[in-house]
mmCIF file of C-alpha atoms and ligand atoms in Angstrom:
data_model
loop_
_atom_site.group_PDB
_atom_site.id
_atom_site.type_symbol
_atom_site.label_atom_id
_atom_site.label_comp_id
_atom_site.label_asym_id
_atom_site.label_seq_id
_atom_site.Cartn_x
_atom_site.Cartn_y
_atom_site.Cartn_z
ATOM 1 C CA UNK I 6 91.870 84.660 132.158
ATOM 2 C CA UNK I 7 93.965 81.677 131.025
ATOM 3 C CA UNK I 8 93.661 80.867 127.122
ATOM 4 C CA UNK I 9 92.435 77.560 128.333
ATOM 5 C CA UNK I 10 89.837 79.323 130.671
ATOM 6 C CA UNK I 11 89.131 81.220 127.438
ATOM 7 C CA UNK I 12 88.206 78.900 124.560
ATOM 8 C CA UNK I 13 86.090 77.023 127.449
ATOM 9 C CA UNK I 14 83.904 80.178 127.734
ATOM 10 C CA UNK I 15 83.612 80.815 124.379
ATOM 11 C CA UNK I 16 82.482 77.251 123.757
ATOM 12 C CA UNK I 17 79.983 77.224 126.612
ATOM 13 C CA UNK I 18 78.127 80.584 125.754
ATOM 14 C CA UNK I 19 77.982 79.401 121.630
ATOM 15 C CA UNK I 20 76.191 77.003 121.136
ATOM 16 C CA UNK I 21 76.786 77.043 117.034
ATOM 17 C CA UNK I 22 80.169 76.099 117.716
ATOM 18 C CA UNK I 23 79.336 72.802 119.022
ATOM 19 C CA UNK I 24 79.208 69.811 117.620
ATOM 20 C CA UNK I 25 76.609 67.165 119.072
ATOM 21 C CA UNK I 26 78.251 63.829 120.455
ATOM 22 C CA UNK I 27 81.900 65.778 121.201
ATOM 23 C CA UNK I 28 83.483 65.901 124.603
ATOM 24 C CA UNK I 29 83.985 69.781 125.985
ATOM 25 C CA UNK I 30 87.506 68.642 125.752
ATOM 26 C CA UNK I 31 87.550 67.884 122.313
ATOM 27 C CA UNK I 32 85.571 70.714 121.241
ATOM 28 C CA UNK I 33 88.152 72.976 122.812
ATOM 29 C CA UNK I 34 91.138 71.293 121.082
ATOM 30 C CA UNK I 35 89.235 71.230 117.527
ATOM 31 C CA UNK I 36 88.511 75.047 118.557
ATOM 32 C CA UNK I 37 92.950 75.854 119.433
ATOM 33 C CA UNK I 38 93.582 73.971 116.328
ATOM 34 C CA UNK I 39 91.190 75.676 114.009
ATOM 35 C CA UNK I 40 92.621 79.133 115.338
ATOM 36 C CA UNK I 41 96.612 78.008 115.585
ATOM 37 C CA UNK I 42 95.656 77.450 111.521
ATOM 38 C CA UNK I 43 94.085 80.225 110.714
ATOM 39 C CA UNK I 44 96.977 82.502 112.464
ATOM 40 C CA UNK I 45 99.560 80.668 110.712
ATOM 41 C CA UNK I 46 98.153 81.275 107.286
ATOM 42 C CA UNK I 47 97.451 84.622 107.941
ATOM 43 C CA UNK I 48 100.758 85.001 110.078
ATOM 44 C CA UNK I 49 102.253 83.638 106.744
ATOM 45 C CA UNK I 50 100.179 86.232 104.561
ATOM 46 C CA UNK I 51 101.910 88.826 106.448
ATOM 47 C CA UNK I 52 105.200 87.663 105.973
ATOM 48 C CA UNK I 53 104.982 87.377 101.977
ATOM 49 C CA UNK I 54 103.717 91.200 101.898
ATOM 50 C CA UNK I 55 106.864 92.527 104.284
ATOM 51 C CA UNK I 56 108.929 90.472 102.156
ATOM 52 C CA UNK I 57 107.735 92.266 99.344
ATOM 53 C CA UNK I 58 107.686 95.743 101.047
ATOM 54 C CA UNK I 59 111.487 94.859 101.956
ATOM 55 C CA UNK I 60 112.704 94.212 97.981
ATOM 56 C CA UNK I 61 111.448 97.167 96.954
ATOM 57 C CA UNK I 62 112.498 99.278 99.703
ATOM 58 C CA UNK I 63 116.071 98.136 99.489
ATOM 59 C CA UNK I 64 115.618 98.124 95.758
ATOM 60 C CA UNK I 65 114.877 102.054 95.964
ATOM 61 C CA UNK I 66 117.873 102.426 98.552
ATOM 62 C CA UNK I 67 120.110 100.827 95.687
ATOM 63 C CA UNK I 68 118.682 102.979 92.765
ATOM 64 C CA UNK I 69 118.247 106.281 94.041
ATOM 65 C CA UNK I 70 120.129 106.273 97.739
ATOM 66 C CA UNK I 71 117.522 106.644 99.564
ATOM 67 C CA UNK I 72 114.496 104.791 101.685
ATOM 68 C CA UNK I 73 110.868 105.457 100.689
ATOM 69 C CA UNK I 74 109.891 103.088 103.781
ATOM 70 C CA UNK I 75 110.702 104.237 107.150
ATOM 71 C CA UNK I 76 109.063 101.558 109.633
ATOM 72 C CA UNK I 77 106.939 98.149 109.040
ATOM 73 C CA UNK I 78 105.115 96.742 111.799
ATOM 74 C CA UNK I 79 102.599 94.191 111.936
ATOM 75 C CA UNK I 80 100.050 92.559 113.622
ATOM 76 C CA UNK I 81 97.808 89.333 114.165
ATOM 77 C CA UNK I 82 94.428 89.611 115.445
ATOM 78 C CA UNK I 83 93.360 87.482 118.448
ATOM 79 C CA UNK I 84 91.404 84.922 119.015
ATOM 80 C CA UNK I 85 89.567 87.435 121.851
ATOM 81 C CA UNK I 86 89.642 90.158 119.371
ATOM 82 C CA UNK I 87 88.077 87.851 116.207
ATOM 83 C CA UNK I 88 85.619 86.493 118.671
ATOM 84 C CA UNK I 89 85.117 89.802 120.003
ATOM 85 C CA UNK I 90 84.655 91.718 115.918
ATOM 86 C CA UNK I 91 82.292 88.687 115.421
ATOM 87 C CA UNK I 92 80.178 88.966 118.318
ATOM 88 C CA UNK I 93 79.806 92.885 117.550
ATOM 89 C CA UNK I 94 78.559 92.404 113.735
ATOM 90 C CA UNK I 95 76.038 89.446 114.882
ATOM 91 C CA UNK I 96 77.844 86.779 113.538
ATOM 92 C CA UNK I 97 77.817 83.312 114.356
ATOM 93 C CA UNK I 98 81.486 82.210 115.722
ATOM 94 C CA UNK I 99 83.595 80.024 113.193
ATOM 95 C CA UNK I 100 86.573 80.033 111.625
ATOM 96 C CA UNK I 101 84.586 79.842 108.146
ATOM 97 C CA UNK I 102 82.830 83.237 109.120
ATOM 98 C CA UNK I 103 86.271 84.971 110.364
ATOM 99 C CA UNK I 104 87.885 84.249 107.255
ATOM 100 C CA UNK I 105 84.815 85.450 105.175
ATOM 101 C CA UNK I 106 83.994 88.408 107.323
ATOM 102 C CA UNK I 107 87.160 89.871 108.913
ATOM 103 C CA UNK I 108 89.439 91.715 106.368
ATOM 104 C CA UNK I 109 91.509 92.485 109.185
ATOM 105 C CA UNK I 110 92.924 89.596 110.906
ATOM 106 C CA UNK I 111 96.486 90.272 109.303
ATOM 107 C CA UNK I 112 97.217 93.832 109.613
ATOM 108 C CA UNK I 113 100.757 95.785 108.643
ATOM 109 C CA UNK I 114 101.265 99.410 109.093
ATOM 110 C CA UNK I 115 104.015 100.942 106.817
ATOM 111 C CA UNK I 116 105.242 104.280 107.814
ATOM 112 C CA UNK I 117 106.564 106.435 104.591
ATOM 113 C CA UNK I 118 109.264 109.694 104.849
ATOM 114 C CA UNK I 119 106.676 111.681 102.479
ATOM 115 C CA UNK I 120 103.255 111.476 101.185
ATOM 116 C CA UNK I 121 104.543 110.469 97.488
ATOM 117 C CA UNK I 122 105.920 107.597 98.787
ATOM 118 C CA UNK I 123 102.917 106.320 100.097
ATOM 119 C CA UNK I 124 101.304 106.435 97.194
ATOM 120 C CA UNK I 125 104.755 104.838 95.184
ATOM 121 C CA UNK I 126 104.380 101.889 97.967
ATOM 122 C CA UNK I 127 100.130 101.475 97.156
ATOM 123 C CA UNK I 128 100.841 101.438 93.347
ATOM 124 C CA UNK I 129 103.383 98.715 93.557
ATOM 125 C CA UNK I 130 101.545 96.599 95.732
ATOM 126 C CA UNK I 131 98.687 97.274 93.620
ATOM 127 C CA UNK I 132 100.522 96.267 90.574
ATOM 128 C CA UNK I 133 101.759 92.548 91.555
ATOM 129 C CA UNK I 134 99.838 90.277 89.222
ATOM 130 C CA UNK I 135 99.387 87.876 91.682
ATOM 131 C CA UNK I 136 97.611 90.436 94.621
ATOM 132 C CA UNK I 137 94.073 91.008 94.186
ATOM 133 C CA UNK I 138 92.712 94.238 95.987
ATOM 134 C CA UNK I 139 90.025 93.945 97.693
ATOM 135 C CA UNK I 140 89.246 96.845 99.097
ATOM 136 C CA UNK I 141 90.936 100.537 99.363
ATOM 137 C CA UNK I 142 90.371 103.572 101.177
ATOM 138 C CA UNK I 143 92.346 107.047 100.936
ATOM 139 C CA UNK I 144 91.706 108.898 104.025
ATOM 140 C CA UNK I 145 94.382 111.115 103.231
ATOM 141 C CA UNK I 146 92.314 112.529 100.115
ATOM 142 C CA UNK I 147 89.240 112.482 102.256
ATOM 143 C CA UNK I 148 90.415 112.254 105.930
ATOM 144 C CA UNK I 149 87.616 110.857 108.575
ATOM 145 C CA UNK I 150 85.873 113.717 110.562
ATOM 146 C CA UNK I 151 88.664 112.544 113.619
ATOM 147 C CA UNK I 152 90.907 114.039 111.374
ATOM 148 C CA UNK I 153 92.732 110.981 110.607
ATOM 149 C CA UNK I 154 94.791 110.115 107.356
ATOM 150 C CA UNK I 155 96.115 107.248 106.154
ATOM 151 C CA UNK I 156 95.982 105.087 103.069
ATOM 152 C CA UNK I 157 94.485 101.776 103.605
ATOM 153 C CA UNK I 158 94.318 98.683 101.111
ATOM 154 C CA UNK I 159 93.514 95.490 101.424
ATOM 155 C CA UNK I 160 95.109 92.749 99.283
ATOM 156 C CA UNK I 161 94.305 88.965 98.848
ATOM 157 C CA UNK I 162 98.078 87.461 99.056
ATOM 158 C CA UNK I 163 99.222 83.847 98.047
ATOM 159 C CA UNK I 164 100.185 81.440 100.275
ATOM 160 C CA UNK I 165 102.310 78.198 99.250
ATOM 161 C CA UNK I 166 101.280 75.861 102.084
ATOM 162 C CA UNK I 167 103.314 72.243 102.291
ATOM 163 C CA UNK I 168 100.499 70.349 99.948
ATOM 164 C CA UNK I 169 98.352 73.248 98.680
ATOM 165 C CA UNK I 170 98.184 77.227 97.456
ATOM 166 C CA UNK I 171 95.695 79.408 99.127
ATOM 167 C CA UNK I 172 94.840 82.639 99.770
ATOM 168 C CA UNK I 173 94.803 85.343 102.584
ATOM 169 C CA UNK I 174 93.441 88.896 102.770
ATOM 170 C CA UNK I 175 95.860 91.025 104.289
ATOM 171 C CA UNK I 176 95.075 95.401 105.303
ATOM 172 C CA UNK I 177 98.264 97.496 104.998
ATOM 173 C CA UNK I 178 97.798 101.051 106.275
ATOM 174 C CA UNK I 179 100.179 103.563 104.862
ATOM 175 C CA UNK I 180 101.303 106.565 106.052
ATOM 176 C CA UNK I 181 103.640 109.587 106.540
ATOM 177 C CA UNK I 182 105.672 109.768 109.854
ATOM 178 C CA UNK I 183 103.647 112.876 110.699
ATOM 179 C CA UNK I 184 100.252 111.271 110.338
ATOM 180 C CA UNK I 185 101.504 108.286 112.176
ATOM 181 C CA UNK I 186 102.451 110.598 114.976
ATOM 182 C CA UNK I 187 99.066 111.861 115.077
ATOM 183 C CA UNK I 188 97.156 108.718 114.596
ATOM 184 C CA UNK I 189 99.598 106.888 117.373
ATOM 185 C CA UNK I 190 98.372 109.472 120.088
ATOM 186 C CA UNK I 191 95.240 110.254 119.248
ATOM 187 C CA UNK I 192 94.611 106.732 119.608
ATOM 188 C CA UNK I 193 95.645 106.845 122.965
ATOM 189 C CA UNK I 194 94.421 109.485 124.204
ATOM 190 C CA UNK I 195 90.824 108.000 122.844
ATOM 191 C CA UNK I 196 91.421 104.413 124.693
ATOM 192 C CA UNK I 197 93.027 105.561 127.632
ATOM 193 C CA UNK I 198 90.461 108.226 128.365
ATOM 194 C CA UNK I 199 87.211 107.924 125.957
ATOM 195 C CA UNK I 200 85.177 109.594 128.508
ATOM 196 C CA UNK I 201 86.932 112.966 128.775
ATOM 197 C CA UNK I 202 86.944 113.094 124.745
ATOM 198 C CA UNK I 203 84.614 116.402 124.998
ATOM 199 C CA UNK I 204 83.197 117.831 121.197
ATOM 200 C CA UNK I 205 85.806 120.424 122.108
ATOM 201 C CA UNK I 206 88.795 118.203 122.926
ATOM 202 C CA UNK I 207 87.547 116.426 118.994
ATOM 203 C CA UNK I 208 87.771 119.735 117.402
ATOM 204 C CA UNK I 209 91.316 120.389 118.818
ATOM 205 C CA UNK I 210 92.221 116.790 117.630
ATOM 206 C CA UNK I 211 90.875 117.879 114.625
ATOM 207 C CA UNK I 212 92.869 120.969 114.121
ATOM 208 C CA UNK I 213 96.107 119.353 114.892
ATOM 209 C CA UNK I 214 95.901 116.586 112.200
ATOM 210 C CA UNK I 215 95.087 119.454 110.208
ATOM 211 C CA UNK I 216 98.682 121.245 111.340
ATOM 212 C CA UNK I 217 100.265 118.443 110.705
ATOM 213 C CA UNK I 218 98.806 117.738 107.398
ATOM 214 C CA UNK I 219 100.014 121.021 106.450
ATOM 215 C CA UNK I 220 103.560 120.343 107.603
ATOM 216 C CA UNK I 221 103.902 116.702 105.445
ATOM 217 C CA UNK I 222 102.883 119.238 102.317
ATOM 218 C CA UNK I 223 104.980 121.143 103.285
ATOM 219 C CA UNK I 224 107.563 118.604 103.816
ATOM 220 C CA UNK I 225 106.927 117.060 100.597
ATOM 221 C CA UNK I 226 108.135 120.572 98.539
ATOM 222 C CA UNK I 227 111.089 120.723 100.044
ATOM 223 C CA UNK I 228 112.210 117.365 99.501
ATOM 224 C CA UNK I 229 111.116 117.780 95.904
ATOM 225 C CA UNK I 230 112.875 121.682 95.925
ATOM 226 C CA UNK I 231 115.345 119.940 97.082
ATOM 227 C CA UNK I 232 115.876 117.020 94.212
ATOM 228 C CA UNK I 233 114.907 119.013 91.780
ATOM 229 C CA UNK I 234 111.652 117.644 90.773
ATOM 230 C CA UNK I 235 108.611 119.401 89.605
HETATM 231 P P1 0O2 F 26 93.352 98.147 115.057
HETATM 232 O O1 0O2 F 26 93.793 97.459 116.288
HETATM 233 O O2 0O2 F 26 94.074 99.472 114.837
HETATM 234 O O3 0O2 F 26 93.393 97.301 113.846
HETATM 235 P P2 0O2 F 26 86.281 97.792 110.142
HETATM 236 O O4 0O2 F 26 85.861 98.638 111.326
HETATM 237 O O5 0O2 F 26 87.754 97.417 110.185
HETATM 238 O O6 0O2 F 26 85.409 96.619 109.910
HETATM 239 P P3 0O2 F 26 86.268 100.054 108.451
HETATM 240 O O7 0O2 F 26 85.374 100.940 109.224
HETATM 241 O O8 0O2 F 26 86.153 100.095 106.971
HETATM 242 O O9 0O2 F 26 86.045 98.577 108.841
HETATM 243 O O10 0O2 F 26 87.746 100.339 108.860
HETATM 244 P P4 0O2 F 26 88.553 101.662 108.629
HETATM 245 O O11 0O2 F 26 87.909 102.774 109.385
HETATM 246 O O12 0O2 F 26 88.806 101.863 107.179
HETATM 247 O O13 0O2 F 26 89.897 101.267 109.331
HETATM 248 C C1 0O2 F 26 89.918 100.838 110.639
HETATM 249 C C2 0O2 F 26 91.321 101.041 111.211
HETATM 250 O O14 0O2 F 26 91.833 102.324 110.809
HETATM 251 C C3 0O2 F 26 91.285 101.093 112.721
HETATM 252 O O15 0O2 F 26 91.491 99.806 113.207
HETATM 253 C C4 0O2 F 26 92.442 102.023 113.065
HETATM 254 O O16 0O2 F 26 93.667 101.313 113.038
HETATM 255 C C5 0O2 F 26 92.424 103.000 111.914
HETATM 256 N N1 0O2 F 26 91.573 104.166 112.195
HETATM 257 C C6 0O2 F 26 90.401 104.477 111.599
HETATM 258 N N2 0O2 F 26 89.905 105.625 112.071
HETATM 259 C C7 0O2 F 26 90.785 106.083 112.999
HETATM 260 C C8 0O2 F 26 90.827 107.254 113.846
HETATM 261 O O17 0O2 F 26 89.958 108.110 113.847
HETATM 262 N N3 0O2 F 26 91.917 107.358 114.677
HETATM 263 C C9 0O2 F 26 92.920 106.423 114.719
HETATM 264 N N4 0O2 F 26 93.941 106.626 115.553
HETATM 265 N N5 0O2 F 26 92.898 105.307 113.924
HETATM 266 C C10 0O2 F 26 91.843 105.143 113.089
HETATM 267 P P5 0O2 F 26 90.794 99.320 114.544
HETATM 268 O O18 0O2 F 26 89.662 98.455 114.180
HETATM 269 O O19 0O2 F 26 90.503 100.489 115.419
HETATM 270 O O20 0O2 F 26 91.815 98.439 115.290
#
């Protein structure tokens, strides 16, 4: 389906989105508009936290010769997927209720060498006066019954517009190579093939996240045997 065919759908089968006395084409191009906004702010969110990520990852390269950060990657919801996330939690459709509602429209995943470092990474992003947490989970202190672990935070970022300051919530999930490796496939394996996802096949999920949770330990006291550090 075309993203023309797309927005038409959506505006035929909700009816709160319309607005009495507005041509279907109109509708659709207030609709694009609304949503080309609402990714560039968010878009824009995500760029002031990997800028931020970036400083202090070279800035740890300078000190101490060496990167806490190995990867950054990020992503933007779509319009499909927002529509979608609303849909599933009974929402009405609207821009206003996607930026209320969704915490995850912006999302960056930051992959660390060791499990300190994650923790490093959440403290200084934590610690900027002008991000607000909103929310954080440590699934690597209490990992989900999958098995996975990660650190997940989600910060309300500043955003100089052209005329105005505003504000976008942003969800950064941090974690070790290891558990991304885990959390990569698992994934995967889960989307590609949900149906042959037997108890069994879950428990043997299960016990390699827990292998591999043993190895970034593991991992971690070497590096720290290593540099000395108690
Ligand atoms: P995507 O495309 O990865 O973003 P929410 O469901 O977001 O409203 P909740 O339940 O608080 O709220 O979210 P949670 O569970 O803290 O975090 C959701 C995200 O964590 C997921 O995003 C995954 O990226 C990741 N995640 C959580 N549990 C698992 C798991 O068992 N395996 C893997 N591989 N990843 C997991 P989405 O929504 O799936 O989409």
């Amino acid at each position: 389906m075309s993203e023309m065919d797309f927005y038409m759908e959506t505006l035929e089968n909700l009816p709160a989105v319309i607005n009495s006395g507005e041509s279907m084409k109109e509708r659709v191009a207030t609709l694009v508009y609304d949503f080309m906004q609402l990714q560039h702010l968010y878009d824009s969110a995500i760029e002031v936290v990997k800028t931020y990520l970036n400083i202090i990852d070279s800035e740890f390269s300078m000190k101490f010769q060496r990167n806490p950060i190995h990867n950054i990657d990020s992503r933007l919801k779509s319009p499909q997927s927002i529509i979608g996330k609303l849909q599933k939690k009974g929402l009405p459709v609207s821009i206003e209720t996607a930026q209320k509602n969704l915490l995850d429209i912006a999302g960056i995943r930051v992959t660390c060498c060791y499990i300190n470092d994650i923790y490093a990474v959440a403290d200084m992003l934590c610690r900027r006066d002008d991000f607000t947490v909103i929310k954080q989970k440590d699934y690597i202190k209490n990992p989900k019954p999958s098995g996975y672990r990660s650190f997940h935070i989600i910060v309300s970022v500043p955003v100089y517009l052209s005329t105005r300051k505003t504000y976008a919530p942003v969800e950064i999930q941090i974690r070790t190579i290891a558990m991304d490796f885990w959390a990569s496939l698992e994934h995967q394996l889960k989307y590609k093939t949900a149906s042959a996802i037997t108890p069994e096949i879950s428990e043997e999920l299960r016990n390699c996240a827990d292998k591999i949770a043993e190895t970034d330990i593991q991992m971690q006291d070497i590096f720290m045997k290593i540099h000395d550090i108690d």
